[in-house]
Amino acid sequence: MSRPGTGKALLGSIGTYAGVALIVVWGLAPCYWMIVTALRDPADTFSTTPWPTNPTLQNFADALDPSAKVNFSRALLNSVIIAGATTAIALLVGVFTAYALSRFDFRGKYFVTGIILGASMFPVVALVTPLFQLFTDIGWIGSYKALIIPNISFVLPLTIYTLTSFFSELPWELEEAARMDGASRGQAFRMIMLPLAAPALFTTAILAFIATVNEFLLMSQLSSEKTAPVTVAMARFTGTDPYVTPYASIMAGGTLVMVPLVVMVLIFQRRIIAGLTAGGVKS
């Protein structure tokens, strides 16, 4: 004879797993279809079979062809340069700002925090025209500076907000103990607080990097052929025939961008989760 409530618990478990499966399918189905289309023969691009028809790697070769009008390999390198520089600068500035906001009490502290959070809510589309005009006047259009600096302004509020919430929950007694042992404030920060904040730093760096790689609107207006990132390159990709949109090659380019990011997240998922949840519960 089954225990009371066993049936409800079983139904609840089935419902939970069914919901998780539905979410996974909903999230991964577009990615799967992109990979399948990238592996199809171009003549079968619009085939509705759920697996590659006449599978080929030619689409990837076409996407990476250096003789093409849009140099996708160069665009990949541009994305790494832009996202890497943006992440490094935002992390460097953000970690000190977050430490100051969480560690010290000063006049206007909450006003500064509000300004930082408000900056993250500013619509990107409203900045396109003034930034284009400004960078045109100073001769920055098409340079890496014009692509990195605006991205820093978008990524930095996220970096500061994430790290501030984490630093606020760190045990400051450890820093005070290091100060009593003769360490300076800088030494205590470098040797005690930064190692403790490593999970949050790692998570913030990955989120900032991915957010920068995904940026399109500003990049499409401020970049040139030599500095265009992958998002812009895919939008401008024409293939060998200007009258035919090379959907399969575009899908291959999207796969080349997506797969490394997914692999990176899967490899470091434990660190990412640890960084997102660290500091979320007071001890």
mmCIF file of C-alpha atoms in Angstrom:
data_model
loop_
_atom_site.group_PDB
_atom_site.id
_atom_site.type_symbol
_atom_site.label_atom_id
_atom_site.label_comp_id
_atom_site.label_asym_id
_atom_site.label_seq_id
_atom_site.Cartn_x
_atom_site.Cartn_y
_atom_site.Cartn_z
ATOM 1 C CA MET A 1 0.000 0.000 0.000
ATOM 2 C CA SER A 2 1.507 3.310 -1.056
ATOM 3 C CA ARG A 3 2.051 6.058 1.459
ATOM 4 C CA PRO A 4 -0.227 9.103 1.399
ATOM 5 C CA GLY A 5 1.205 11.840 -0.740
ATOM 6 C CA THR A 6 3.442 9.527 -2.757
ATOM 7 C CA GLY A 7 1.332 10.004 -5.882
ATOM 8 C CA LYS A 8 1.400 13.783 -5.514
ATOM 9 C CA ALA A 9 5.168 13.762 -5.031
ATOM 10 C CA LEU A 10 5.594 11.610 -8.145
ATOM 11 C CA LEU A 11 3.374 13.894 -10.193
ATOM 12 C CA GLY A 12 5.279 16.889 -8.870
ATOM 13 C CA SER A 13 8.601 15.349 -9.906
ATOM 14 C CA ILE A 14 7.275 14.489 -13.353
ATOM 15 C CA GLY A 15 5.972 18.021 -13.763
ATOM 16 C CA THR A 16 9.301 19.485 -12.670
ATOM 17 C CA TYR A 17 11.322 17.375 -15.113
ATOM 18 C CA ALA A 18 8.833 18.060 -17.893
ATOM 19 C CA GLY A 19 9.108 21.801 -17.268
ATOM 20 C CA VAL A 20 12.906 21.651 -17.252
ATOM 21 C CA ALA A 21 12.888 19.613 -20.481
ATOM 22 C CA LEU A 22 10.543 22.132 -22.130
ATOM 23 C CA ILE A 23 12.787 25.047 -21.130
ATOM 24 C CA VAL A 24 15.898 23.246 -22.383
ATOM 25 C CA VAL A 25 14.277 22.431 -25.718
ATOM 26 C CA TRP A 26 12.937 25.974 -26.051
ATOM 27 C CA GLY A 27 16.374 27.444 -25.361
ATOM 28 C CA LEU A 28 18.491 25.019 -27.380
ATOM 29 C CA ALA A 29 16.233 24.413 -30.393
ATOM 30 C CA PRO A 30 17.359 27.583 -32.264
ATOM 31 C CA CYS A 31 21.001 26.716 -31.588
ATOM 32 C CA TYR A 32 20.499 23.165 -32.803
ATOM 33 C CA TRP A 33 18.736 24.354 -35.964
ATOM 34 C CA MET A 34 21.552 26.807 -36.651
ATOM 35 C CA ILE A 35 24.151 24.028 -36.410
ATOM 36 C CA VAL A 36 22.052 21.699 -38.595
ATOM 37 C CA THR A 37 21.635 24.407 -41.250
ATOM 38 C CA ALA A 38 25.362 25.156 -41.137
ATOM 39 C CA LEU A 39 26.090 21.503 -41.946
ATOM 40 C CA ARG A 40 23.596 21.262 -44.831
ATOM 41 C CA ASP A 41 24.479 21.442 -48.474
ATOM 42 C CA PRO A 42 23.606 24.993 -49.633
ATOM 43 C CA ALA A 43 21.061 23.545 -52.074
ATOM 44 C CA ASP A 44 19.210 22.047 -49.070
ATOM 45 C CA THR A 45 19.285 25.165 -46.892
ATOM 46 C CA PHE A 46 15.501 25.290 -46.547
ATOM 47 C CA SER A 47 15.044 21.582 -45.924
ATOM 48 C CA THR A 48 12.789 20.871 -42.927
ATOM 49 C CA THR A 49 14.451 17.614 -41.860
ATOM 50 C CA PRO A 50 15.701 17.755 -38.228
ATOM 51 C CA TRP A 51 19.164 16.547 -39.250
ATOM 52 C CA PRO A 52 21.687 17.757 -41.854
ATOM 53 C CA THR A 53 20.784 16.926 -45.447
ATOM 54 C CA ASN A 54 23.885 16.003 -47.482
ATOM 55 C CA PRO A 55 26.174 17.156 -44.624
ATOM 56 C CA THR A 56 29.193 19.207 -45.624
ATOM 57 C CA LEU A 57 31.772 21.525 -44.069
ATOM 58 C CA GLN A 58 31.879 23.753 -47.129
ATOM 59 C CA ASN A 59 29.766 26.415 -45.416
ATOM 60 C CA PHE A 60 32.426 26.836 -42.736
ATOM 61 C CA ALA A 61 35.107 27.073 -45.406
ATOM 62 C CA ASP A 62 33.065 29.736 -47.218
ATOM 63 C CA ALA A 63 32.557 31.695 -44.006
ATOM 64 C CA LEU A 64 36.302 31.666 -43.257
ATOM 65 C CA ASP A 65 37.395 32.273 -46.845
ATOM 66 C CA PRO A 66 39.927 35.164 -46.652
ATOM 67 C CA SER A 67 39.107 36.190 -50.232
ATOM 68 C CA ALA A 68 35.463 36.889 -49.367
ATOM 69 C CA LYS A 69 34.226 40.479 -49.239
ATOM 70 C CA VAL A 70 33.724 40.142 -45.467
ATOM 71 C CA ASN A 71 36.767 38.672 -43.705
ATOM 72 C CA PHE A 72 35.130 36.571 -41.004
ATOM 73 C CA SER A 73 38.432 35.410 -39.519
ATOM 74 C CA ARG A 74 39.454 39.031 -39.032
ATOM 75 C CA ALA A 75 36.055 39.762 -37.492
ATOM 76 C CA LEU A 76 36.565 36.958 -34.959
ATOM 77 C CA LEU A 77 39.919 38.470 -33.980
ATOM 78 C CA ASN A 78 38.308 41.925 -33.735
ATOM 79 C CA SER A 79 35.660 40.577 -31.365
ATOM 80 C CA VAL A 80 38.320 39.007 -29.155
ATOM 81 C CA ILE A 81 40.314 42.259 -29.086
ATOM 82 C CA ILE A 82 37.295 44.473 -28.384
ATOM 83 C CA ALA A 83 35.680 42.160 -25.823
ATOM 84 C CA GLY A 84 39.003 41.349 -24.151
ATOM 85 C CA ALA A 85 40.038 44.993 -23.772
ATOM 86 C CA THR A 86 36.553 46.017 -22.613
ATOM 87 C CA THR A 87 36.406 43.236 -20.031
ATOM 88 C CA ALA A 88 39.905 43.926 -18.689
ATOM 89 C CA ILE A 89 39.352 47.673 -18.282
ATOM 90 C CA ALA A 90 35.836 47.280 -16.843
ATOM 91 C CA LEU A 91 37.074 44.673 -14.372
ATOM 92 C CA LEU A 92 40.057 46.786 -13.329
ATOM 93 C CA VAL A 93 37.946 49.887 -12.712
ATOM 94 C CA GLY A 94 34.960 47.971 -11.380
ATOM 95 C CA VAL A 95 36.798 46.011 -8.700
ATOM 96 C CA PHE A 96 38.223 49.158 -7.073
ATOM 97 C CA THR A 97 34.923 51.036 -7.382
ATOM 98 C CA ALA A 98 32.961 48.132 -5.917
ATOM 99 C CA TYR A 99 35.454 47.800 -3.068
ATOM 100 C CA ALA A 100 35.152 51.496 -2.239
ATOM 101 C CA LEU A 101 31.345 51.478 -2.376
ATOM 102 C CA SER A 102 31.061 48.441 -0.150
ATOM 103 C CA ARG A 103 33.924 49.193 2.271
ATOM 104 C CA PHE A 104 33.786 52.934 2.928
ATOM 105 C CA ASP A 105 31.057 55.323 4.060
ATOM 106 C CA PHE A 106 31.275 58.737 2.418
ATOM 107 C CA ARG A 107 28.985 61.602 1.530
ATOM 108 C CA GLY A 108 26.977 60.888 -1.629
ATOM 109 C CA LYS A 109 27.701 57.151 -1.607
ATOM 110 C CA TYR A 110 24.135 56.129 -2.452
ATOM 111 C CA PHE A 111 23.825 58.917 -5.003
ATOM 112 C CA VAL A 112 26.901 57.576 -6.813
ATOM 113 C CA THR A 113 25.467 54.052 -6.694
ATOM 114 C CA GLY A 114 22.189 55.314 -8.133
ATOM 115 C CA ILE A 115 23.996 57.122 -10.964
ATOM 116 C CA ILE A 116 25.907 53.937 -11.834
ATOM 117 C CA LEU A 117 22.740 51.844 -11.910
ATOM 118 C CA GLY A 118 20.892 54.543 -13.855
ATOM 119 C CA ALA A 119 23.609 54.536 -16.506
ATOM 120 C CA SER A 120 22.958 50.858 -17.164
ATOM 121 C CA MET A 121 19.312 51.607 -17.965
ATOM 122 C CA PHE A 122 20.067 54.247 -20.605
ATOM 123 C CA PRO A 123 18.858 53.074 -24.040
ATOM 124 C CA VAL A 124 21.672 52.297 -26.460
ATOM 125 C CA VAL A 125 19.707 53.560 -29.460
ATOM 126 C CA ALA A 126 19.670 57.066 -27.947
ATOM 127 C CA LEU A 127 23.482 57.124 -27.940
ATOM 128 C CA VAL A 128 24.099 56.088 -31.537
ATOM 129 C CA THR A 129 23.747 59.534 -33.153
ATOM 130 C CA PRO A 130 25.671 61.606 -30.565
ATOM 131 C CA LEU A 131 28.500 59.057 -30.377
ATOM 132 C CA PHE A 132 28.699 58.850 -34.166
ATOM 133 C CA GLN A 133 28.890 62.637 -34.393
ATOM 134 C CA LEU A 134 31.469 62.894 -31.620
ATOM 135 C CA PHE A 135 33.746 60.173 -32.978
ATOM 136 C CA THR A 136 33.438 61.588 -36.495
ATOM 137 C CA ASP A 137 34.560 65.015 -35.274
ATOM 138 C CA ILE A 138 37.618 63.635 -33.481
ATOM 139 C CA GLY A 139 38.476 61.113 -36.215
ATOM 140 C CA TRP A 140 37.783 57.932 -34.237
ATOM 141 C CA ILE A 141 35.218 56.311 -36.542
ATOM 142 C CA GLY A 142 36.400 52.846 -37.538
ATOM 143 C CA SER A 143 39.020 52.646 -34.764
ATOM 144 C CA TYR A 144 39.154 50.232 -31.848
ATOM 145 C CA LYS A 145 38.863 53.169 -29.433
ATOM 146 C CA ALA A 146 35.422 54.019 -30.791
ATOM 147 C CA LEU A 147 34.288 50.427 -30.200
ATOM 148 C CA ILE A 148 35.882 49.760 -26.815
ATOM 149 C CA ILE A 149 35.047 52.950 -24.901
ATOM 150 C CA PRO A 150 31.236 52.828 -25.415
ATOM 151 C CA ASN A 151 31.193 49.141 -24.498
ATOM 152 C CA ILE A 152 33.038 49.916 -21.268
ATOM 153 C CA SER A 153 30.288 52.364 -20.322
ATOM 154 C CA PHE A 154 27.685 49.612 -20.828
ATOM 155 C CA VAL A 155 29.589 46.803 -19.107
ATOM 156 C CA LEU A 156 31.007 48.791 -16.185
ATOM 157 C CA PRO A 157 27.675 49.287 -14.296
ATOM 158 C CA LEU A 158 27.037 45.529 -14.421
ATOM 159 C CA THR A 159 30.568 44.881 -13.183
ATOM 160 C CA ILE A 160 30.288 47.361 -10.300
ATOM 161 C CA TYR A 161 26.832 46.186 -9.256
ATOM 162 C CA THR A 162 27.818 42.496 -9.222
ATOM 163 C CA LEU A 163 31.082 43.026 -7.361
ATOM 164 C CA THR A 164 29.620 45.512 -4.864
ATOM 165 C CA SER A 165 26.992 43.019 -3.709
ATOM 166 C CA PHE A 166 29.712 40.412 -3.313
ATOM 167 C CA PHE A 167 32.236 42.607 -1.489
ATOM 168 C CA SER A 168 29.498 43.694 0.922
ATOM 169 C CA GLU A 169 29.212 40.131 2.224
ATOM 170 C CA LEU A 170 32.923 39.408 2.631
ATOM 171 C CA PRO A 171 34.251 39.031 6.209
ATOM 172 C CA TRP A 172 36.054 42.331 6.757
ATOM 173 C CA GLU A 173 37.580 40.887 9.939
ATOM 174 C CA LEU A 174 40.135 39.087 7.735
ATOM 175 C CA GLU A 175 41.288 42.380 6.261
ATOM 176 C CA GLU A 176 41.454 43.961 9.699
ATOM 177 C CA ALA A 177 43.495 41.024 10.973
ATOM 178 C CA ALA A 178 45.945 41.440 8.104
ATOM 179 C CA ARG A 179 46.229 45.159 8.910
ATOM 180 C CA MET A 180 46.989 44.344 12.523
ATOM 181 C CA ASP A 181 49.735 41.973 11.351
ATOM 182 C CA GLY A 182 51.446 44.841 9.563
ATOM 183 C CA ALA A 183 49.967 44.693 6.051
ATOM 184 C CA SER A 184 49.023 47.927 4.346
ATOM 185 C CA ARG A 185 45.504 48.467 3.056
ATOM 186 C CA GLY A 186 46.689 47.717 -0.470
ATOM 187 C CA GLN A 187 48.468 44.533 0.613
ATOM 188 C CA ALA A 188 45.426 43.351 2.555
ATOM 189 C CA PHE A 189 43.219 44.027 -0.458
ATOM 190 C CA ARG A 190 45.587 42.263 -2.873
ATOM 191 C CA MET A 191 46.444 39.231 -0.719
ATOM 192 C CA ILE A 192 43.205 38.712 1.244
ATOM 193 C CA MET A 193 40.177 40.288 -0.418
ATOM 194 C CA LEU A 194 40.974 39.632 -4.098
ATOM 195 C CA PRO A 195 41.494 35.861 -3.646
ATOM 196 C CA LEU A 196 38.182 35.682 -1.775
ATOM 197 C CA ALA A 197 36.482 37.593 -4.595
ATOM 198 C CA ALA A 198 37.899 35.324 -7.326
ATOM 199 C CA PRO A 199 34.567 33.540 -8.079
ATOM 200 C CA ALA A 200 32.750 36.853 -8.487
ATOM 201 C CA LEU A 201 35.575 38.297 -10.603
ATOM 202 C CA PHE A 202 35.540 35.258 -12.858
ATOM 203 C CA THR A 203 31.768 35.351 -13.292
ATOM 204 C CA THR A 204 31.724 39.090 -13.966
ATOM 205 C CA ALA A 205 34.489 38.752 -16.566
ATOM 206 C CA ILE A 206 32.584 36.075 -18.484
ATOM 207 C CA LEU A 207 29.315 38.038 -18.409
ATOM 208 C CA ALA A 208 31.084 41.224 -19.533
ATOM 209 C CA PHE A 209 32.903 39.389 -22.332
ATOM 210 C CA ILE A 210 29.714 37.772 -23.664
ATOM 211 C CA ALA A 211 27.757 41.040 -23.429
ATOM 212 C CA THR A 212 30.444 42.821 -25.460
ATOM 213 C CA VAL A 213 30.616 40.102 -28.106
ATOM 214 C CA ASN A 214 26.823 40.276 -28.536
ATOM 215 C CA GLU A 215 26.727 44.064 -29.055
ATOM 216 C CA PHE A 216 25.549 44.985 -32.562
ATOM 217 C CA LEU A 217 23.797 48.353 -32.846
ATOM 218 C CA LEU A 218 26.702 50.622 -31.938
ATOM 219 C CA MET A 219 29.269 48.345 -33.538
ATOM 220 C CA SER A 220 27.478 48.486 -36.890
ATOM 221 C CA GLN A 221 27.632 52.306 -36.907
ATOM 222 C CA LEU A 222 31.081 52.931 -35.426
ATOM 223 C CA SER A 223 33.165 50.168 -37.035
ATOM 224 C CA SER A 224 34.900 49.896 -40.392
ATOM 225 C CA GLU A 225 35.668 46.874 -42.551
ATOM 226 C CA LYS A 226 38.967 46.379 -40.713
ATOM 227 C CA THR A 227 37.545 46.668 -37.166
ATOM 228 C CA ALA A 228 34.070 45.142 -37.599
ATOM 229 C CA PRO A 229 33.292 42.420 -34.993
ATOM 230 C CA VAL A 230 31.546 39.146 -35.788
ATOM 231 C CA THR A 231 28.022 40.437 -35.192
ATOM 232 C CA VAL A 232 28.529 43.096 -37.846
ATOM 233 C CA ALA A 233 30.397 40.713 -40.154
ATOM 234 C CA MET A 234 27.484 38.256 -40.155
ATOM 235 C CA ALA A 235 25.047 41.047 -40.996
ATOM 236 C CA ARG A 236 27.245 42.201 -43.902
ATOM 237 C CA PHE A 237 28.144 38.733 -45.188
ATOM 238 C CA THR A 238 27.170 38.393 -48.853
ATOM 239 C CA GLY A 239 28.991 35.290 -50.073
ATOM 240 C CA THR A 240 30.157 34.832 -53.644
ATOM 241 C CA ASP A 241 26.823 35.644 -55.300
ATOM 242 C CA PRO A 242 25.549 39.148 -54.406
ATOM 243 C CA TYR A 243 22.024 38.198 -55.505
ATOM 244 C CA VAL A 244 21.701 35.167 -53.200
ATOM 245 C CA THR A 245 21.747 35.448 -49.429
ATOM 246 C CA PRO A 246 24.129 32.721 -48.140
ATOM 247 C CA TYR A 247 22.019 31.591 -45.200
ATOM 248 C CA ALA A 248 24.011 28.380 -44.696
ATOM 249 C CA SER A 249 27.321 30.267 -44.539
ATOM 250 C CA ILE A 250 25.799 32.812 -42.158
ATOM 251 C CA MET A 251 24.638 29.933 -39.944
ATOM 252 C CA ALA A 252 28.156 28.502 -40.101
ATOM 253 C CA GLY A 253 29.532 31.848 -38.946
ATOM 254 C CA GLY A 254 27.033 31.968 -36.112
ATOM 255 C CA THR A 255 28.050 28.457 -35.085
ATOM 256 C CA LEU A 256 31.715 29.455 -35.021
ATOM 257 C CA VAL A 257 30.819 32.279 -32.637
ATOM 258 C CA MET A 258 28.389 30.347 -30.458
ATOM 259 C CA VAL A 259 30.196 27.046 -29.902
ATOM 260 C CA PRO A 260 33.322 28.483 -28.189
ATOM 261 C CA LEU A 261 31.166 30.566 -25.839
ATOM 262 C CA VAL A 262 28.970 27.593 -24.967
ATOM 263 C CA VAL A 263 32.010 25.374 -24.392
ATOM 264 C CA MET A 264 33.576 28.033 -22.170
ATOM 265 C CA VAL A 265 30.408 28.348 -20.088
ATOM 266 C CA LEU A 266 30.067 24.557 -19.761
ATOM 267 C CA ILE A 267 33.682 24.195 -18.651
ATOM 268 C CA PHE A 268 33.464 26.972 -16.071
ATOM 269 C CA GLN A 269 29.811 26.559 -15.086
ATOM 270 C CA ARG A 270 30.635 25.717 -11.476
ATOM 271 C CA ARG A 271 32.712 28.865 -11.082
ATOM 272 C CA ILE A 272 30.002 30.933 -12.755
ATOM 273 C CA ILE A 273 27.283 29.593 -10.454
ATOM 274 C CA ALA A 274 29.538 30.040 -7.446
ATOM 275 C CA GLY A 275 30.171 33.649 -8.426
ATOM 276 C CA LEU A 276 26.487 34.408 -9.048
ATOM 277 C CA THR A 277 25.376 32.927 -5.725
ATOM 278 C CA ALA A 278 28.327 34.060 -3.590
ATOM 279 C CA GLY A 279 27.347 36.838 -1.260
ATOM 280 C CA GLY A 280 23.671 36.165 -1.801
ATOM 281 C CA VAL A 281 23.103 34.758 1.715
ATOM 282 C CA LYS A 282 24.221 36.424 4.889
ATOM 283 C CA SER A 283 25.996 34.224 7.378
#
